[in-house]
Short mmCIF file of C-alpha atoms in Angstrom, two decimals:
data_model
loop_
_atom_site.label_atom_id
_atom_site.label_comp_id
_atom_site.label_asym_id
_atom_site.label_seq_id
_atom_site.Cartn_x
_atom_site.Cartn_y
_atom_site.Cartn_z
CA UNK L 1 -12.11 13.13 -15.43
CA UNK L 2 -10.01 10.26 -14.20
CA UNK L 3 -8.78 12.13 -11.14
CA UNK L 4 -12.27 13.27 -10.35
CA UNK L 5 -13.36 9.62 -10.41
CA UNK L 6 -10.68 8.72 -7.98
CA UNK L 7 -11.50 11.49 -5.51
CA UNK L 8 -15.29 10.82 -5.87
CA UNK L 9 -14.67 7.14 -5.24
CA UNK L 10 -12.66 7.92 -2.07
CA UNK L 11 -15.35 10.23 -0.90
CA UNK L 12 -18.16 7.66 -1.64
CA UNK L 13 -19.74 9.79 -4.34
CA UNK L 14 -21.33 8.32 -7.54
CA UNK L 15 -18.97 7.88 -10.43
CA UNK L 16 -19.83 7.37 -14.19
CA UNK L 17 -17.82 4.10 -14.12
CA UNK L 18 -16.00 1.94 -11.63
CA UNK L 19 -12.80 3.57 -10.33
CA UNK L 20 -9.62 1.69 -11.27
CA UNK L 21 -5.98 1.45 -10.10
CA UNK L 22 -3.18 -1.03 -10.61
CA UNK L 23 0.20 -1.74 -9.05
CA UNK L 24 2.17 -2.76 -12.09
CA UNK L 25 5.88 -3.61 -12.63
CA UNK L 26 5.32 -5.58 -15.81
CA UNK L 27 7.57 -3.77 -18.21
CA UNK L 28 6.51 -5.72 -21.19
CA UNK L 29 2.93 -4.75 -20.52
CA UNK L 30 3.80 -1.11 -20.28
CA UNK L 31 5.74 -1.21 -23.54
CA UNK L 32 2.87 -3.04 -25.28
CA UNK L 33 0.17 -0.60 -24.04
CA UNK L 34 2.06 2.66 -24.59
CA UNK L 35 4.34 1.81 -27.49
CA UNK L 36 7.13 3.54 -25.60
CA UNK L 37 10.47 2.16 -24.38
CA UNK L 38 11.22 1.72 -20.71
CA UNK L 39 13.44 4.85 -20.56
CA UNK L 40 10.85 7.17 -22.06
CA UNK L 41 9.93 9.85 -19.53
CA UNK L 42 6.15 9.67 -20.51
CA UNK L 43 5.78 5.85 -20.34
CA UNK L 44 4.27 5.72 -16.76
CA UNK L 45 1.93 8.63 -17.44
CA UNK L 46 0.72 7.24 -20.74
CA UNK L 47 0.20 3.81 -19.28
CA UNK L 48 -1.90 5.22 -16.48
CA UNK L 49 -3.93 7.31 -18.87
CA UNK L 50 -4.54 4.52 -21.42
CA UNK L 51 -5.57 1.99 -18.77
CA UNK L 52 -7.90 4.59 -17.16
CA UNK L 53 -6.08 4.48 -13.88
CA UNK L 54 -7.58 7.01 -11.42
CA UNK L 55 -5.31 6.60 -8.44
CA UNK L 56 -1.57 6.20 -8.00
CA UNK L 57 -0.43 4.28 -4.90
CA UNK L 58 2.61 6.07 -3.51
CA UNK L 59 4.62 6.41 -0.26
CA UNK L 60 7.83 8.35 0.62
CA UNK L 61 9.86 7.84 3.77
CA UNK L 62 11.90 10.99 3.45
CA UNK L 63 15.29 12.25 2.06
CA UNK L 64 17.42 10.32 4.56
CA UNK L 65 17.12 6.52 4.32
CA UNK L 66 17.64 4.74 7.51
CA UNK L 67 20.47 2.62 6.06
CA UNK L 68 22.48 5.74 5.52
CA UNK L 69 22.11 6.82 9.20
CA UNK L 70 22.37 3.56 11.20
CA UNK L 71 21.90 -0.10 11.36
CA UNK L 72 19.32 -1.96 9.23
CA UNK L 73 18.99 -5.44 7.93
CA UNK L 74 18.97 -6.16 4.18
CA UNK L 75 16.91 -9.35 3.63
CA UNK L 76 17.77 -9.34 -0.05
CA UNK L 77 15.19 -9.44 -2.76
CA UNK L 78 13.55 -12.15 -4.90
CA UNK L 79 13.25 -11.87 -8.67
CA UNK L 80 10.21 -9.69 -9.31
CA UNK L 81 11.19 -7.37 -12.16
CA UNK L 82 11.93 -8.29 -15.79
CA UNK L 83 15.12 -10.38 -16.20
CA UNK L 84 15.43 -10.59 -12.39
CA UNK L 85 17.00 -7.04 -12.27
CA UNK L 86 15.77 -6.71 -8.67
CA UNK L 87 17.49 -9.90 -7.41
CA UNK L 88 19.68 -9.13 -4.35
CA UNK L 89 21.35 -11.59 -1.97
CA UNK L 90 20.46 -11.11 1.75
CA UNK L 91 22.85 -9.32 3.98
CA UNK L 92 23.79 -9.97 7.56
CA UNK L 93 21.69 -8.79 10.46
CA UNK L 94 23.75 -6.33 12.40
CA UNK L 95 22.04 -7.29 15.68
CA UNK L 96 23.83 -10.32 17.01
CA UNK L 97 21.61 -11.02 20.09
CA UNK L 98 18.08 -10.46 21.03
CA UNK L 99 19.29 -8.27 23.87
CA UNK L 100 20.99 -6.02 21.41
CA UNK L 101 17.75 -5.79 19.35
CA UNK L 102 15.64 -5.09 22.50
CA UNK L 103 17.99 -2.18 23.38
CA UNK L 104 17.41 -0.49 19.96
CA UNK L 105 16.05 3.01 19.76
CA UNK L 106 15.12 4.25 16.23
CA UNK L 107 15.22 7.99 17.25
CA UNK L 108 18.62 7.63 18.81
CA UNK L 109 19.89 5.43 15.98
CA UNK L 110 18.73 7.58 12.99
CA UNK L 111 17.89 10.98 14.33
CA UNK L 112 14.93 13.08 13.17
CA UNK L 113 15.09 15.02 9.90
CA UNK L 114 14.66 18.80 10.44
CA UNK L 115 10.95 19.45 10.16
CA UNK L 116 11.11 22.38 7.80
CA UNK L 117 13.30 20.41 5.49
CA UNK L 118 11.04 17.52 5.68
CA UNK L 119 7.87 19.41 4.90
CA UNK L 120 9.60 21.15 1.91
CA UNK L 121 10.89 17.80 0.62
CA UNK L 122 7.51 16.17 0.78
CA UNK L 123 5.60 19.13 -0.65
CA UNK L 124 7.99 19.37 -3.66
CA UNK L 125 7.88 15.64 -4.21
CA UNK L 126 4.11 15.59 -4.13
CA UNK L 127 3.62 18.63 -6.39
CA UNK L 128 6.01 17.24 -9.00
CA UNK L 129 4.29 13.76 -8.85
CA UNK L 130 0.80 15.11 -9.03
CA UNK L 131 1.76 17.34 -11.98
CA UNK L 132 3.18 14.38 -13.80
CA UNK L 133 0.13 12.28 -13.12
CA UNK L 134 -2.30 15.12 -13.65
CA UNK L 135 -5.19 12.68 -14.59
CA UNK L 136 -4.80 10.58 -11.39
CA UNK L 137 -5.01 10.99 -7.67
CA UNK L 138 -1.44 10.78 -6.39
CA UNK L 139 -1.10 9.93 -2.77
CA UNK L 140 1.37 11.02 -0.17
CA UNK L 141 2.21 8.42 2.35
CA UNK L 142 4.69 6.53 4.57
CA UNK L 143 5.77 2.90 4.13
CA UNK L 144 7.52 1.68 7.32
CA UNK L 145 4.81 2.78 9.83
CA UNK L 146 5.34 0.31 12.71
CA UNK L 147 5.80 -3.41 11.86
CA UNK L 148 7.28 -2.63 8.37
CA UNK L 149 9.72 -0.35 10.17
CA UNK L 150 10.73 -3.17 12.54
CA UNK L 151 11.15 -5.51 9.50
CA UNK L 152 13.56 -2.90 7.90
CA UNK L 153 15.47 -2.64 11.19
CA UNK L 154 15.83 -6.25 12.17
CA UNK L 155 14.74 -8.50 9.33
CA UNK L 156 12.24 -11.30 10.07
CA UNK L 157 14.33 -13.64 12.14
CA UNK L 158 15.48 -11.11 14.74
CA UNK L 159 12.11 -9.35 14.69
CA UNK L 160 10.39 -12.56 15.69
CA UNK L 161 12.97 -13.19 18.46
CA UNK L 162 12.44 -9.70 19.78
CA UNK L 163 8.67 -9.83 19.54
CA UNK L 164 8.67 -12.91 21.75
CA UNK L 165 9.28 -10.43 24.65
CA UNK L 166 6.22 -8.14 24.13
CA UNK L 167 6.70 -6.10 27.23
CA UNK L 168 10.19 -5.04 26.16
CA UNK L 169 9.48 -4.98 22.45
CA UNK L 170 6.86 -2.23 22.92
CA UNK L 171 9.66 0.15 23.82
CA UNK L 172 11.41 -0.65 20.57
CA UNK L 173 8.13 -0.30 18.64
CA UNK L 174 7.43 3.04 20.29
CA UNK L 175 10.78 4.38 19.08
CA UNK L 176 9.75 3.41 15.47
CA UNK L 177 6.39 5.14 16.13
CA UNK L 178 8.18 8.25 17.13
CA UNK L 179 10.00 8.23 13.79
CA UNK L 180 6.65 7.77 11.97
CA UNK L 181 4.95 10.44 13.98
CA UNK L 182 7.65 12.93 12.91
CA UNK L 183 7.07 12.17 9.27
CA UNK L 184 3.21 12.17 9.66
CA UNK L 185 3.43 15.67 11.19
CA UNK L 186 5.43 16.78 8.16
CA UNK L 187 2.97 15.19 5.63
CA UNK L 188 0.01 16.84 7.46
CA UNK L 189 1.55 20.24 6.62
CA UNK L 190 1.61 19.45 2.88
CA UNK L 191 -1.11 19.96 0.21
CA UNK L 192 -1.78 16.16 -0.26
CA UNK L 193 -5.39 15.11 -0.27
CA UNK L 194 -4.80 11.43 0.35
CA UNK L 195 -2.31 9.74 2.65
CA UNK L 196 -1.30 6.11 2.09
CA UNK L 197 -0.46 4.35 5.41
CA UNK L 198 1.49 1.11 4.62
CA UNK L 199 2.27 -1.43 7.33
CA UNK L 200 2.76 -5.11 6.51
CA UNK L 201 1.66 -6.18 9.99
CA UNK L 202 0.65 -9.77 9.36
CA UNK L 203 1.55 -12.86 7.28
CA UNK L 204 -0.37 -14.56 4.52
CA UNK L 205 -1.90 -16.82 7.18
CA UNK L 206 -2.67 -13.98 9.61
CA UNK L 207 -1.02 -12.28 12.64
CA UNK L 208 2.40 -13.47 13.83
CA UNK L 209 1.97 -11.85 17.21
CA UNK L 210 -0.92 -12.27 19.74
CA UNK L 211 -4.06 -10.44 18.50
CA UNK L 212 -4.38 -8.64 21.84
CA UNK L 213 -0.89 -7.18 21.32
CA UNK L 214 -2.03 -5.58 18.06
CA UNK L 215 -5.09 -4.20 19.71
CA UNK L 216 -3.23 -2.91 22.74
CA UNK L 217 -0.07 -1.53 20.99
CA UNK L 218 -0.43 -1.22 17.21
CA UNK L 219 -3.92 0.09 16.45
CA UNK L 220 -3.95 2.81 19.13
CA UNK L 221 -0.80 4.19 17.52
CA UNK L 222 -2.43 4.13 14.12
CA UNK L 223 -5.32 6.07 15.56
CA UNK L 224 -3.05 8.77 16.89
CA UNK L 225 -1.15 9.09 13.66
CA UNK L 226 -4.31 9.23 11.52
CA UNK L 227 -5.97 11.76 13.73
CA UNK L 228 -3.21 14.22 13.01
CA UNK L 229 -3.77 13.72 9.26
CA UNK L 230 -7.54 13.79 9.49
CA UNK L 231 -7.42 17.02 11.46
CA UNK L 232 -5.38 18.42 8.51
CA UNK L 233 -8.17 17.32 6.06
CA UNK L 234 -6.38 14.24 4.61
CA UNK L 235 -8.13 10.98 3.60
CA UNK L 236 -6.43 7.82 5.10
CA UNK L 237 -5.89 4.73 2.94
CA UNK L 238 -4.58 1.75 4.84
CA UNK L 239 -2.58 -1.03 3.07
CA UNK L 240 -1.10 -4.24 4.38
CA UNK L 241 -0.13 -7.40 2.63
CA UNK L 242 -1.36 -10.74 4.04
CA UNK L 243 -4.52 -11.92 5.78
CA UNK L 244 -5.87 -9.21 8.16
CA UNK L 245 -9.52 -9.83 8.00
CA UNK L 246 -9.74 -10.35 11.74
CA UNK L 247 -8.37 -6.81 12.24
CA UNK L 248 -10.45 -5.07 9.55
CA UNK L 249 -12.86 -3.60 12.17
CA UNK L 250 -9.90 -2.42 14.29
CA UNK L 251 -8.39 -0.62 11.22
CA UNK L 252 -11.78 1.03 10.52
CA UNK L 253 -12.19 2.05 14.20
CA UNK L 254 -8.72 3.55 14.14
CA UNK L 255 -9.94 5.95 11.42
CA UNK L 256 -9.12 4.52 7.98
CA UNK L 257 -11.27 6.00 5.19
CA UNK L 258 -10.25 3.38 2.57
CA UNK L 259 -8.97 -0.16 2.78
CA UNK L 260 -6.41 -1.46 0.32
CA UNK L 261 -5.96 -5.24 0.42
CA UNK L 262 -4.79 -8.32 -1.48
CA UNK L 263 -6.60 -11.68 -2.13
CA UNK L 264 -5.72 -13.19 1.27
CA UNK L 265 -8.40 -10.87 2.51
CA UNK L 266 -11.66 -12.17 0.97
CA UNK L 267 -13.23 -9.59 -1.34
CA UNK L 268 -16.80 -10.69 -0.61
CA UNK L 269 -16.20 -10.28 3.20
CA UNK L 270 -14.92 -6.76 2.69
CA UNK L 271 -17.76 -5.77 0.46
CA UNK L 272 -20.40 -7.27 2.91
CA UNK L 273 -18.91 -5.54 5.94
CA UNK L 274 -17.47 -2.23 4.61
CA UNK L 275 -18.75 -1.66 1.07
CA UNK L 276 -21.34 0.84 2.15
CA UNK L 277 -19.22 2.76 4.63
CA UNK L 278 -15.64 2.76 3.21
CA UNK L 279 -13.78 2.99 -0.12
CA UNK L 280 -12.49 -0.43 -0.99
CA UNK L 281 -9.33 -0.79 -3.15
CA UNK L 282 -9.10 -4.44 -4.39
CA UNK L 283 -11.14 -7.03 -6.29
CA UNK L 284 -11.66 -10.78 -6.55
CA UNK L 285 -8.99 -10.84 -9.23
CA UNK L 286 -5.82 -12.60 -8.09
CA UNK L 287 -2.36 -12.02 -9.56
CA UNK L 288 -1.85 -15.80 -9.36
CA UNK L 289 -4.80 -16.26 -11.67
CA UNK L 290 -3.39 -13.75 -14.14
CA UNK L 291 -0.06 -15.62 -13.99
CA UNK L 292 -1.11 -19.19 -14.16
CA UNK L 293 -4.85 -19.19 -15.01
CA UNK L 294 -6.87 -19.41 -18.21
CA UNK L 295 -8.99 -16.64 -19.79
CA UNK L 296 -12.02 -18.32 -18.46
CA UNK L 297 -10.65 -18.18 -14.94
CA UNK L 298 -9.72 -14.48 -15.33
CA UNK L 299 -13.17 -13.67 -16.75
CA UNK L 300 -14.77 -15.53 -13.75
CA UNK L 301 -12.89 -13.38 -11.25
CA UNK L 302 -13.69 -10.19 -12.99
CA UNK L 303 -17.34 -11.25 -13.11
CA UNK L 304 -17.27 -12.11 -9.40
CA UNK L 305 -15.96 -8.58 -8.73
CA UNK L 306 -18.62 -6.86 -10.86
CA UNK L 307 -21.44 -8.84 -9.29
CA UNK L 308 -20.50 -7.34 -5.88
CA UNK L 309 -19.64 -3.84 -7.21
CA UNK L 310 -23.27 -2.47 -6.87
CA UNK L 311 -23.15 -3.16 -3.17
CA UNK L 312 -20.20 -0.67 -2.80
CA UNK L 313 -20.50 3.11 -2.27
CA UNK L 314 -16.83 3.41 -3.42
CA UNK L 315 -14.96 0.54 -5.11
CA UNK L 316 -11.62 1.03 -6.86
CA UNK L 317 -10.88 -2.13 -8.86
CA UNK L 318 -7.29 -3.44 -8.74
CA UNK L 319 -5.58 -6.84 -9.26
CA UNK L 320 -4.80 -8.22 -5.83
CA UNK L 321 -1.04 -8.04 -5.11
CA UNK L 322 0.33 -6.43 -8.28
CA UNK L 323 0.72 -7.23 -11.92
CA UNK L 324 4.39 -8.45 -11.81
CA UNK L 325 6.68 -9.21 -14.74
CA UNK L 326 5.87 -12.96 -14.83
CA UNK L 327 2.20 -12.26 -15.72
CA UNK L 328 1.95 -13.27 -19.39
CA UNK L 329 1.35 -10.27 -21.62
CA UNK L 330 -1.72 -11.81 -23.24
CA UNK L 331 -3.34 -12.44 -19.87
CA UNK L 332 -2.70 -8.93 -18.68
CA UNK L 333 -4.12 -7.46 -21.85
CA UNK L 334 -7.12 -9.72 -21.77
CA UNK L 335 -7.89 -8.80 -18.14
CA UNK L 336 -8.00 -5.13 -18.92
CA UNK L 337 -9.93 -5.51 -22.14
CA UNK L 338 -12.61 -7.67 -20.41
CA UNK L 339 -12.79 -5.44 -17.29
CA UNK L 340 -13.02 -2.18 -19.21
CA UNK L 341 -15.75 -3.62 -21.52
CA UNK L 342 -17.88 -4.34 -18.45
CA UNK L 343 -17.41 -1.39 -16.08
CA UNK L 344 -19.25 1.34 -17.87
CA UNK L 345 -22.41 1.22 -15.76
CA UNK L 346 -22.52 4.27 -13.54
CA UNK L 347 -21.76 3.53 -9.93
CA UNK L 348 -24.60 5.06 -7.84
CA UNK L 349 -25.75 2.33 -5.55
CA UNK L 350 -28.88 2.57 -3.46
CA UNK L 351 -27.59 2.49 0.10
#
C-alpha cells in the first residue's frame, strides 16, 4: 500500500493519506524506532515501513567513480553523522590555475563506461534495492548532473574562478553534460519508474552565476536529458539544495514531474504555483526547527504544512534538508507522532 501511495502521489492521483518520505541519517532515531542495531540488515527497511515512508530518494553515478579515473577535488566533509564519523579534512585541488581548469574535458579525463556494462549495473542495483524496499518507491537517478559534477571536479574555489569566464566554461560544462548524457541513456534502458535528477546548482541565497547563463546553458541541457527518460516512460524528480525559487518555472518548463526542495524554497510559494500541476516533495518543516526548536514550533510547522496540503494534487511530506544526527531524538519522535496523527484525511483535492 505504501508504494502505491508513492506512485499515486507522483502521478497526482488521490491517496488515502498524505504521502511521506524522509532523508534520515540519524542513527539514534533509527535504533529507537526499529529496536535494531546499526549493523542489522533489516534496519533501513524496518524504519521505512514503521515510519510509513512511501518513497526512497536514491541516485547512483555508476560503477567507476571519477576519483578512480582522473582528477577530482576532495573538499572534505563536515560532521554530519553520529560521533562525527563522516568528518574528513579537505584535500588539495589538482587544478593549479584557472587556465588548467578551463582546459578540462570530463570525457577525455574519465572516459565513458561501456554502455552494456552500465545498463546491467544500474538494472541490477535497482532491482536489488526495490526488492529490499518492497513497500516503497525506490528511484534510479544521477547525482552530479551538471553543476554538482563541476563541484566534484574543481571544488568551489576553482569552480567560481572558471565560471567567471562563461564563454569558455560552457565547453567544460558540456563535457560534464556528455558524461551525464551517457548515464541517462543507460538509466533509460532500465526498469526504473522514477528518475531522481540531482544538481546543486545554486547557493542558499540563490544563483552564483548570472541567471541568463542558467537559462541559456543549464536548463536546455536538463530538457534534453529528461526528454530521453520521459520518452522511456520515466517520471522525473528534480532536486537541488539552496534557494532556486526564481528558477522553478524553468525547471518545470524543462520537463520535471516532481519538485524536491528544502526550506530555502518557500513551501507556500511552491504550493501556490505548482501544487495543482506537479508533485511536491517537501514541507514547511525545517530541520533547524527539529534541531533547535520547541515542540510548539515543530507543531506549528506541521500545521502550516497540513493547512496547505489540500491545495496539492500530489504532496509528499518531508522534513526540509534531512533529519541529521544532531536532531534530538525526542524532537524527531514527536515530529512523526504529531504528523502521523494528523495526516489520515484522504488526499483528493478539488482541482
